[in-house]
Tab-separated table of C-alpha atoms and ligand atoms in Angstrom:
chain	number	residue	atom	x	y	z
R	1	UNK	CA	47.181	-23.934	58.200
R	2	UNK	CA	43.856	-22.860	59.539
R	3	UNK	CA	42.252	-19.471	59.444
R	4	UNK	CA	39.347	-18.705	61.672
R	5	UNK	CA	36.784	-16.476	60.060
R	6	UNK	CA	34.827	-14.545	62.644
R	7	UNK	CA	31.634	-14.321	60.616
R	8	UNK	CA	28.345	-13.700	62.404
R	9	UNK	CA	27.915	-17.454	62.768
R	10	UNK	CA	31.414	-17.847	64.168
R	11	UNK	CA	32.184	-20.315	61.392
R	12	UNK	CA	35.641	-21.808	60.962
R	13	UNK	CA	37.130	-21.207	57.580
R	14	UNK	CA	39.571	-23.984	56.742
R	15	UNK	CA	42.161	-23.271	54.123
R	16	UNK	CA	44.509	-26.201	54.696
R	17	UNK	CA	45.986	-27.392	51.416
R	18	UNK	CA	44.843	-24.232	49.647
R	19	UNK	CA	47.391	-23.110	47.063
R	20	UNK	CA	45.294	-20.933	44.807
R	21	UNK	CA	45.723	-17.538	46.467
R	22	UNK	CA	46.252	-15.847	43.098
R	23	UNK	CA	42.711	-16.877	42.163
R	24	UNK	CA	41.331	-15.597	45.456
R	25	UNK	CA	42.544	-15.269	49.030
R	26	UNK	CA	40.495	-16.016	52.138
R	27	UNK	CA	39.346	-12.809	53.811
R	28	UNK	CA	41.426	-11.775	56.814
R	29	UNK	CA	39.276	-12.296	59.934
R	30	UNK	CA	39.792	-8.615	60.803
R	31	UNK	CA	38.385	-7.652	57.384
R	32	UNK	CA	35.317	-9.837	57.977
R	33	UNK	CA	34.926	-8.252	61.421
R	34	UNK	CA	35.129	-4.787	59.898
R	35	UNK	CA	32.563	-5.683	57.236
R	36	UNK	CA	30.203	-7.014	59.919
R	37	UNK	CA	30.686	-3.914	62.014
R	38	UNK	CA	29.761	-1.729	59.041
R	39	UNK	CA	26.835	-3.933	58.041
R	40	UNK	CA	25.490	-3.579	61.566
R	41	UNK	CA	25.906	0.182	61.983
R	42	UNK	CA	27.111	1.821	58.758
R	43	UNK	CA	24.829	0.175	56.223
R	44	UNK	CA	23.066	3.352	55.112
R	45	UNK	CA	23.177	4.636	51.581
R	46	UNK	CA	25.979	7.227	51.448
R	47	UNK	CA	23.797	9.313	49.115
R	48	UNK	CA	21.021	9.494	51.755
R	49	UNK	CA	20.128	13.085	52.724
R	50	UNK	CA	19.876	12.347	56.429
R	51	UNK	CA	22.330	12.151	59.269
R	52	UNK	CA	23.241	8.433	58.996
R	53	UNK	CA	23.671	8.672	55.219
R	54	UNK	CA	25.981	11.653	55.659
R	55	UNK	CA	27.989	9.771	58.256
R	56	UNK	CA	28.564	6.829	55.899
R	57	UNK	CA	29.469	9.315	53.134
R	58	UNK	CA	32.115	10.805	55.426
R	59	UNK	CA	33.515	7.357	56.246
R	60	UNK	CA	33.605	6.510	52.561
R	61	UNK	CA	35.549	9.679	51.754
R	62	UNK	CA	37.942	9.013	54.645
R	63	UNK	CA	38.483	5.512	53.223
R	64	UNK	CA	39.222	7.066	49.829
R	65	UNK	CA	41.832	9.320	51.434
R	66	UNK	CA	43.495	6.460	53.293
R	67	UNK	CA	43.619	4.259	50.184
R	68	UNK	CA	44.974	7.150	48.092
R	69	UNK	CA	47.700	7.645	50.661
R	70	UNK	CA	48.560	3.922	50.650
R	71	UNK	CA	48.889	3.923	46.861
R	72	UNK	CA	50.818	7.174	46.663
R	73	UNK	CA	47.950	8.803	44.772
R	74	UNK	CA	48.128	12.469	45.741
R	75	UNK	CA	44.545	13.295	44.810
R	76	UNK	CA	41.915	11.027	46.497
R	77	UNK	CA	39.267	12.082	43.937
R	78	UNK	CA	41.218	10.029	41.372
R	79	UNK	CA	40.013	6.873	43.160
R	80	UNK	CA	36.801	5.173	42.031
R	81	UNK	CA	35.500	2.207	44.010
R	82	UNK	CA	34.451	-0.638	41.711
R	83	UNK	CA	33.409	-4.276	41.944
R	84	UNK	CA	36.948	-5.514	41.257
R	85	UNK	CA	39.717	-5.721	38.707
R	86	UNK	CA	37.590	-7.046	35.840
R	87	UNK	CA	35.318	-4.030	36.034
R	88	UNK	CA	38.233	-1.616	36.411
R	89	UNK	CA	40.095	-3.073	33.417
R	90	UNK	CA	36.924	-2.942	31.320
R	91	UNK	CA	36.408	0.732	32.225
R	92	UNK	CA	39.933	1.681	31.190
R	93	UNK	CA	39.717	-0.096	27.860
R	94	UNK	CA	36.269	1.267	26.957
R	95	UNK	CA	37.030	4.787	28.071
R	96	UNK	CA	40.409	5.162	26.412
R	97	UNK	CA	39.185	3.469	23.215
R	98	UNK	CA	36.389	6.053	22.988
R	99	UNK	CA	38.929	8.883	23.170
R	100	UNK	CA	41.820	7.365	21.231
R	101	UNK	CA	40.693	8.010	17.659
R	102	UNK	CA	43.062	6.243	15.267
R	103	UNK	CA	45.800	5.867	17.855
R	104	UNK	CA	46.896	2.401	18.865
R	105	UNK	CA	46.703	0.577	22.156
R	106	UNK	CA	49.769	-1.293	23.357
R	107	UNK	CA	49.284	-4.108	25.831
R	108	UNK	CA	51.663	-6.763	27.023
R	109	UNK	CA	50.888	-10.183	25.629
R	110	UNK	CA	50.618	-11.628	29.141
R	111	UNK	CA	47.810	-9.382	30.429
R	112	UNK	CA	44.817	-10.906	32.182
R	113	UNK	CA	41.841	-11.834	29.941
R	114	UNK	CA	39.760	-9.150	31.720
R	115	UNK	CA	41.985	-6.630	29.956
R	116	UNK	CA	42.750	-8.416	26.686
R	117	UNK	CA	39.149	-9.179	25.827
R	118	UNK	CA	37.664	-5.682	26.310
R	119	UNK	CA	40.771	-4.292	24.566
R	120	UNK	CA	40.032	-6.445	21.533
R	121	UNK	CA	36.339	-5.550	21.563
R	122	UNK	CA	36.485	-1.825	22.194
R	123	UNK	CA	39.463	-0.788	20.093
R	124	UNK	CA	38.809	-0.422	16.353
R	125	UNK	CA	42.045	-2.257	15.558
R	126	UNK	CA	43.843	-5.177	17.214
R	127	UNK	CA	46.001	-3.926	20.104
R	128	UNK	CA	49.752	-4.069	19.600
R	129	UNK	CA	51.066	-6.882	21.799
R	130	UNK	CA	54.264	-6.065	23.670
R	131	UNK	CA	56.603	-9.031	23.556
R	132	UNK	CA	57.884	-10.842	26.651
R	133	UNK	CA	61.120	-12.770	27.024
R	134	UNK	CA	61.556	-16.438	27.942
R	135	UNK	CA	61.195	-15.519	31.638
R	136	UNK	CA	57.801	-13.970	31.021
R	137	UNK	CA	58.980	-10.387	31.495
R	138	UNK	CA	57.979	-7.617	29.100
R	139	UNK	CA	61.039	-6.806	26.908
R	140	UNK	CA	62.076	-3.277	27.797
R	141	UNK	CA	64.465	-2.984	24.869
R	142	UNK	CA	61.729	-3.847	22.359
R	143	UNK	CA	59.423	-1.394	24.071
R	144	UNK	CA	61.991	1.423	23.916
R	145	UNK	CA	62.747	0.732	20.275
R	146	UNK	CA	59.059	0.796	19.381
R	147	UNK	CA	58.578	4.081	21.248
R	148	UNK	CA	61.218	5.663	18.995
R	149	UNK	CA	59.013	4.977	15.981
R	150	UNK	CA	55.394	5.118	17.168
R	151	UNK	CA	53.135	6.871	19.615
R	152	UNK	CA	50.245	4.908	21.148
R	153	UNK	CA	47.160	6.331	22.884
R	154	UNK	CA	47.686	4.085	25.894
R	155	UNK	CA	50.176	1.520	27.172
R	156	UNK	CA	48.911	-1.135	29.551
R	157	UNK	CA	51.342	-3.405	31.397
R	158	UNK	CA	50.480	-5.366	34.526
R	159	UNK	CA	52.581	-5.148	37.706
R	160	UNK	CA	52.888	-8.873	38.468
R	161	UNK	CA	51.682	-11.753	36.356
R	162	UNK	CA	48.890	-13.827	37.856
R	163	UNK	CA	50.148	-17.131	36.407
R	164	UNK	CA	53.924	-17.015	36.839
R	165	UNK	CA	54.172	-14.329	39.527
R	166	UNK	CA	56.861	-12.611	37.406
R	167	UNK	CA	57.266	-8.934	38.308
R	168	UNK	CA	57.084	-6.658	35.296
R	169	UNK	CA	59.201	-3.566	34.579
R	170	UNK	CA	56.093	-1.391	35.012
R	171	UNK	CA	57.981	1.457	36.700
R	172	UNK	CA	60.428	1.816	33.807
R	173	UNK	CA	57.599	1.604	31.261
R	174	UNK	CA	55.535	4.118	33.233
R	175	UNK	CA	58.465	6.566	33.322
R	176	UNK	CA	59.144	6.194	29.595
R	177	UNK	CA	55.452	6.906	28.944
R	178	UNK	CA	55.446	9.911	31.283
R	179	UNK	CA	58.481	11.440	29.566
R	180	UNK	CA	56.510	11.380	26.319
R	181	UNK	CA	53.090	12.293	27.679
R	182	UNK	CA	51.636	8.854	26.808
R	183	UNK	CA	48.927	7.492	29.126
R	184	UNK	CA	49.924	4.426	31.159
R	185	UNK	CA	47.666	1.854	32.812
R	186	UNK	CA	48.828	-0.769	35.295
R	187	UNK	CA	46.766	-3.774	36.385
R	188	UNK	CA	48.223	-4.287	39.858
R	189	UNK	CA	45.651	-6.840	41.044
R	190	UNK	CA	48.360	-9.363	41.973
R	191	UNK	CA	50.893	-6.892	43.336
R	192	UNK	CA	48.847	-4.811	45.749
R	193	UNK	CA	48.788	-6.426	49.179
R	194	UNK	CA	51.740	-8.665	48.373
R	195	UNK	CA	54.334	-5.935	47.767
R	196	UNK	CA	54.764	-2.255	48.527
R	197	UNK	CA	52.124	-0.268	46.654
R	198	UNK	CA	53.165	3.322	47.373
R	199	UNK	CA	54.734	3.818	43.968
R	200	UNK	CA	51.593	3.484	41.905
R	201	UNK	CA	50.430	7.092	42.169
R	202	UNK	CA	52.344	8.131	39.068
R	203	UNK	CA	50.351	5.720	36.870
R	204	UNK	CA	47.565	7.465	34.969
R	205	UNK	CA	45.285	4.472	35.433
R	206	UNK	CA	45.545	1.751	38.061
R	207	UNK	CA	43.511	-1.398	38.746
R	208	UNK	CA	43.196	-3.189	42.098
R	209	UNK	CA	41.055	-5.962	43.586
R	210	UNK	CA	40.349	-6.592	47.279
R	211	UNK	CA	39.821	-10.351	47.208
R	212	UNK	CA	43.376	-10.885	45.984
R	213	UNK	CA	44.753	-9.562	49.273
R	214	UNK	CA	42.286	-10.792	51.866
R	215	UNK	CA	39.377	-8.419	51.334
R	216	UNK	CA	35.997	-9.378	49.920
R	217	UNK	CA	35.088	-10.519	46.456
R	218	UNK	CA	33.153	-7.866	44.543
R	219	UNK	CA	35.248	-4.938	45.822
R	220	UNK	CA	38.063	-3.137	44.084
R	221	UNK	CA	39.118	0.186	42.680
R	222	UNK	CA	40.261	2.116	39.680
R	223	UNK	CA	42.549	5.130	39.737
R	224	UNK	CA	41.730	7.527	36.900
R	225	UNK	CA	43.728	10.504	35.581
R	226	UNK	CA	43.250	13.703	37.596
R	227	UNK	CA	40.387	15.789	36.263
R	228	UNK	CA	38.434	12.870	34.729
R	229	UNK	CA	34.772	13.882	34.880
R	230	UNK	CA	33.175	10.898	33.177
R	231	UNK	CA	34.022	7.381	32.113
R	232	UNK	CA	32.866	6.557	28.587
R	233	UNK	CA	31.353	3.103	28.390
R	234	UNK	CA	31.193	2.880	32.210
R	235	UNK	CA	28.161	2.253	34.409
R	236	UNK	CA	25.695	5.090	34.114
R	237	UNK	CA	22.315	5.896	35.658
R	238	UNK	CA	23.349	7.463	38.950
R	239	UNK	CA	25.591	10.256	40.223
R	240	UNK	CA	27.662	8.092	42.583
R	241	UNK	CA	31.453	8.313	42.639
R	242	UNK	CA	31.196	11.900	41.377
R	243	UNK	CA	29.392	10.691	38.281
R	244	UNK	CA	32.200	8.292	37.330
R	245	UNK	CA	30.408	5.079	38.321
R	246	UNK	CA	26.690	4.668	38.954
R	247	UNK	CA	25.453	2.315	41.675
R	248	UNK	CA	25.193	2.473	45.470
R	249	UNK	CA	28.666	2.382	46.965
R	250	UNK	CA	29.579	-0.760	48.888
R	251	UNK	CA	30.919	0.920	52.006
R	252	UNK	CA	31.175	-2.278	54.130
R	253	UNK	CA	33.198	-3.847	51.304
R	254	UNK	CA	35.418	-0.774	51.001
R	255	UNK	CA	36.039	-0.719	54.759
R	256	UNK	CA	36.916	-4.429	54.703
R	257	UNK	CA	39.269	-3.810	51.755
R	258	UNK	CA	41.182	-1.178	53.716
R	259	UNK	CA	41.422	-3.410	56.757
R	260	UNK	CA	42.735	-6.242	54.580
R	261	UNK	CA	45.318	-3.956	53.019
R	262	UNK	CA	46.457	-2.915	56.460
R	263	UNK	CA	46.674	-6.548	57.606
R	264	UNK	CA	48.714	-7.465	54.542
R	265	UNK	CA	50.987	-4.433	55.092
R	266	UNK	CA	51.534	-5.511	58.705
R	267	UNK	CA	52.912	-8.778	57.354
R	268	UNK	CA	55.388	-7.049	55.030
R	269	UNK	CA	58.288	-8.060	57.295
R	270	UNK	CA	57.461	-11.718	56.630
R	271	UNK	CA	57.927	-11.538	52.870
R	272	UNK	CA	61.548	-12.765	52.921
R	273	UNK	CA	60.625	-15.794	55.028
R	274	UNK	CA	57.563	-16.489	52.870
R	275	UNK	CA	59.666	-16.392	49.697
R	276	UNK	CA	62.246	-18.764	51.140
R	277	UNK	CA	59.486	-21.285	52.015
R	278	UNK	CA	58.369	-21.210	48.387
R	279	UNK	CA	62.000	-21.530	47.182
R	280	UNK	CA	62.627	-24.463	49.506
R	281	UNK	CA	59.470	-26.116	48.184
R	282	UNK	CA	60.665	-25.668	44.585
R	283	UNK	CA	64.043	-27.218	45.425
R	284	UNK	CA	62.400	-30.160	47.212
R	285	UNK	CA	60.047	-30.897	44.320
R	286	UNK	CA	62.758	-30.480	41.672
R	287	UNK	CA	64.976	-32.931	43.565
R	288	UNK	CA	62.266	-35.616	43.552
R	289	UNK	CA	60.699	-35.002	40.143
R	290	UNK	CA	63.462	-34.822	37.548
R	291	UNK	CA	62.764	-32.831	34.400
R	292	UNK	CA	60.463	-30.368	36.138
R	293	UNK	CA	60.614	-26.789	34.833
R	294	UNK	CA	59.900	-23.657	36.855
R	295	UNK	CA	58.527	-20.867	34.698
R	296	UNK	CA	60.091	-17.450	35.131
R	297	UNK	CA	62.668	-18.769	37.606
R	298	UNK	CA	65.273	-16.392	36.161
R	299	UNK	CA	63.181	-13.278	36.873
R	300	UNK	CA	62.066	-11.560	40.086
R	301	UNK	CA	58.757	-13.096	41.165
R	302	UNK	CA	56.024	-12.634	43.747
R	303	UNK	CA	57.003	-14.401	46.959
R	304	UNK	CA	53.977	-16.692	46.863
R	305	UNK	CA	53.829	-18.060	43.312
R	306	UNK	CA	55.414	-20.898	41.372
R	307	UNK	CA	54.330	-22.089	37.950
R	308	UNK	CA	55.680	-25.577	37.268
R	309	UNK	CA	55.716	-27.554	34.055
R	310	UNK	CA	55.633	-31.171	35.118
R	311	UNK	CA	57.773	-33.660	33.169
R	312	UNK	CA	54.809	-35.906	32.349
R	313	UNK	CA	50.997	-36.255	32.590
R	314	UNK	CA	48.374	-33.626	31.783
R	315	UNK	CA	47.777	-30.983	34.439
R	316	UNK	CA	44.113	-31.937	34.901
R	317	UNK	CA	45.224	-35.433	35.999
R	318	UNK	CA	47.550	-33.868	38.549
R	319	UNK	CA	44.840	-31.493	39.768
R	320	UNK	CA	42.257	-34.247	40.202
R	321	UNK	CA	44.591	-36.480	42.176
R	322	UNK	CA	45.881	-33.604	44.294
R	323	UNK	CA	42.329	-32.487	44.926
R	324	UNK	CA	41.508	-35.987	46.245
R	325	UNK	CA	44.419	-35.580	48.645
R	326	UNK	CA	42.992	-32.242	49.824
R	327	UNK	CA	45.127	-29.799	47.822
R	328	UNK	CA	43.732	-26.970	45.715
R	329	UNK	CA	45.881	-25.769	42.823
R	330	UNK	CA	45.174	-24.457	39.376
R	331	UNK	CA	46.401	-24.749	35.836
R	332	UNK	CA	46.698	-21.014	35.254
R	333	UNK	CA	44.362	-18.089	35.597
R	334	UNK	CA	41.113	-19.231	37.221
R	335	UNK	CA	39.153	-17.800	34.327
R	336	UNK	CA	40.720	-20.125	31.786
R	337	UNK	CA	41.379	-23.199	33.901
R	338	UNK	CA	38.950	-25.928	33.056
R	339	UNK	CA	37.816	-24.002	29.971
R	340	UNK	CA	40.061	-26.045	27.719
R	341	UNK	CA	42.437	-23.156	26.838
R	342	UNK	CA	46.093	-23.550	27.428
R	343	UNK	CA	47.892	-20.582	28.929
R	344	UNK	CA	48.553	-17.585	26.637
R	345	UNK	CA	51.139	-16.472	29.195
R	346	UNK	CA	53.221	-19.615	28.825
R	347	UNK	CA	52.755	-19.478	25.081
R	348	UNK	CA	54.191	-15.942	25.103
R	349	UNK	CA	57.202	-17.335	26.965
R	350	UNK	CA	57.804	-19.784	24.120
R	351	UNK	CA	56.649	-22.847	26.067
R	352	UNK	CA	55.383	-25.556	23.692
R	353	UNK	CA	51.724	-26.650	23.649
R	354	UNK	CA	52.542	-30.107	25.054
R	355	UNK	CA	54.367	-28.521	27.991
R	356	UNK	CA	51.624	-25.944	28.583
R	357	UNK	CA	49.196	-28.810	29.141
R	358	UNK	CA	51.417	-30.016	31.971
R	359	UNK	CA	51.586	-26.682	33.813
R	360	UNK	CA	50.502	-26.282	37.429
R	361	UNK	CA	50.119	-22.896	39.107
R	362	UNK	CA	50.791	-23.004	42.830
R	363	UNK	CA	50.176	-19.867	44.865
R	364	UNK	CA	50.414	-19.775	48.638
R	365	UNK	CA	49.506	-16.966	50.979
R	366	UNK	CA	50.492	-15.097	54.099
R	367	UNK	CA	49.244	-17.975	56.236
R	368	UNK	CA	50.964	-20.807	54.318
R	369	UNK	CA	53.449	-22.418	56.673
R	370	UNK	CA	56.636	-24.322	55.972
R	371	UNK	CA	54.776	-27.528	56.895
R	372	UNK	CA	52.053	-26.730	54.347
R	373	UNK	CA	54.624	-26.360	51.567
R	374	UNK	CA	56.329	-29.574	52.737
R	375	UNK	CA	53.005	-31.458	52.679
R	376	UNK	CA	52.361	-30.268	49.147
R	377	UNK	CA	55.858	-31.323	48.024
R	378	UNK	CA	55.183	-34.801	49.422
R	379	UNK	CA	51.784	-34.957	47.757
R	380	UNK	CA	53.299	-34.026	44.386
R	381	UNK	CA	55.853	-36.838	44.739
R	382	UNK	CA	53.086	-39.279	45.689
R	383	UNK	CA	50.885	-38.271	42.763
R	384	UNK	CA	53.839	-38.484	40.382
R	385	UNK	CA	54.575	-42.045	41.500
R	386	UNK	CA	50.887	-42.919	41.279
R	387	UNK	CA	50.482	-41.460	37.776
R	388	UNK	CA	53.632	-43.208	36.592
R	389	UNK	CA	52.544	-46.557	38.001
R	390	UNK	CA	49.038	-46.317	36.529
R	391	UNK	CA	50.611	-45.429	33.165
R	392	UNK	CA	52.919	-48.398	33.550
R	393	UNK	CA	49.970	-50.708	34.384
R	394	UNK	CA	48.061	-49.372	31.338
R	395	UNK	CA	51.048	-50.046	29.095
R	396	UNK	CA	51.293	-53.563	30.509
R	397	UNK	CA	47.598	-54.250	29.879
R	398	UNK	CA	47.982	-52.929	26.322
R	399	UNK	CA	51.015	-55.115	25.655
R	400	UNK	CA	49.204	-58.188	27.036
R	401	UNK	CA	46.336	-57.468	24.610
R	402	UNK	CA	48.818	-57.072	21.745
R	403	UNK	CA	50.433	-60.384	22.694
R	404	UNK	CA	47.137	-62.211	22.022
R	405	UNK	CA	46.881	-63.769	18.539
R	406	UNK	CA	45.062	-61.404	16.134
R	407	UNK	CA	41.751	-63.021	15.060
R	408	UNK	CA	41.687	-60.895	11.901
R	409	UNK	CA	44.963	-61.193	9.993
R	410	UNK	CA	45.655	-58.275	7.632
R	411	UNK	CA	43.078	-57.876	4.873
R	412	UNK	CA	40.527	-60.292	6.326
R	413	UNK	CA	38.988	-58.383	9.229
R	414	UNK	CA	35.871	-56.296	9.324
R	415	UNK	CA	36.161	-52.924	7.627
R	416	UNK	CA	39.284	-53.653	5.656
M	1	LIG	N1	43.743	-8.859	36.708
M	1	LIG	C1	44.573	-9.778	37.210
M	1	LIG	C2	46.050	-9.624	37.039
M	1	LIG	C3	44.057	-10.872	37.904
M	1	LIG	O1	44.885	-11.786	38.411
M	1	LIG	C4	42.650	-10.990	38.049
M	1	LIG	C5	42.064	-12.172	38.716
M	1	LIG	O2	42.563	-13.278	38.582
M	1	LIG	C6	41.826	-10.001	37.520
M	1	LIG	C7	42.415	-8.951	36.856
M	1	LIG	C8	40.327	-10.040	37.717
M	1	LIG	O3	40.061	-9.779	39.066
M	1	LIG	P1	38.599	-9.703	39.724
M	1	LIG	O4	38.299	-11.086	40.178
M	1	LIG	O5	38.729	-8.742	40.851
M	1	LIG	O6	37.658	-9.220	38.689
């Protein structure tokens, strides 16, 4: 798998062995081209009171209309361009917390940290965590039952989980909220670009991020309820985005985001084939590595993601060895991998701590070929054999040491 970026330097961007698309995807060459085109000619400040500034302003508003149409958002003024999903999630939490009074916030327990952390900080009380089942799907029945008794200020449930790829019942939850006039937020950072996004317009709040679908890092959006005139706790100090977000708009980034979305949409017909490559990979690995567990296998999932609990050896050992072989994987969300936290998502699914430390998240992309998945399956088998044999050698060395006569019989050695 090789993608050729057409940056100004004509550099080749190699993504062979890259299986961390849920952390970030390489930019589509057409998106890079579009960004470069805008940086060359449409780099003016859209707030500039001269011809070129006005032209960029018009392009920006056209982009807003196109994106609104793609997301099924009837009113383009509901769209605010942001720096990505972290910023958008923070805005929602801070804004709604400021307006909620004593009313509670309900969030699923598998939300991304960029939502859970600001939720915890900005809300006066701990958010209510909506339970998930063993497949990592928010329990609709629990949610319905809770709605009979209580009325939250906001419900926030993601569209697709970034670690397991499990698709959430966000449409059903959104409709239940709408029937009762309860605000609903959906973090769709992992869904948009990978699956059809036209249904999101009925969400009151919606989060998206360009670099997850082949746009640039540092570009994203937030859909706000119609008629919102300010965002409490948001960026202030400028009238941009109709006073909803201060800061010069990143038009080249926005244009690249739209191009990326279009590229991803053009590949929609491939989704079935892409999913069957991932499924074939899972079957191949499971056949060679007995005892392997696939998280969320009983639920509908994104076509690109598999979260595997390996039967033995800590995930960091797997990652290091795979990295030496040229493969890039992760242990969970990029934000927590390497930070010594085990996955709160797997914990919510009832997966034990020991197993969580053996979890590998593998996420391919539009460009991942059958051969790429096959190479990774082979590499996993190789690493498994290698880890087992080095464990075996360690055990042998230990038993040889134990076989030696003990120079300090019980009660006579130092420190006894
Ligand atoms: N929400 C979800 C579901 C994500 O997967 C991520 C990134 O991993 C984020 C939010 C944060 O995205 P960004 O990098 O655009 O801030």
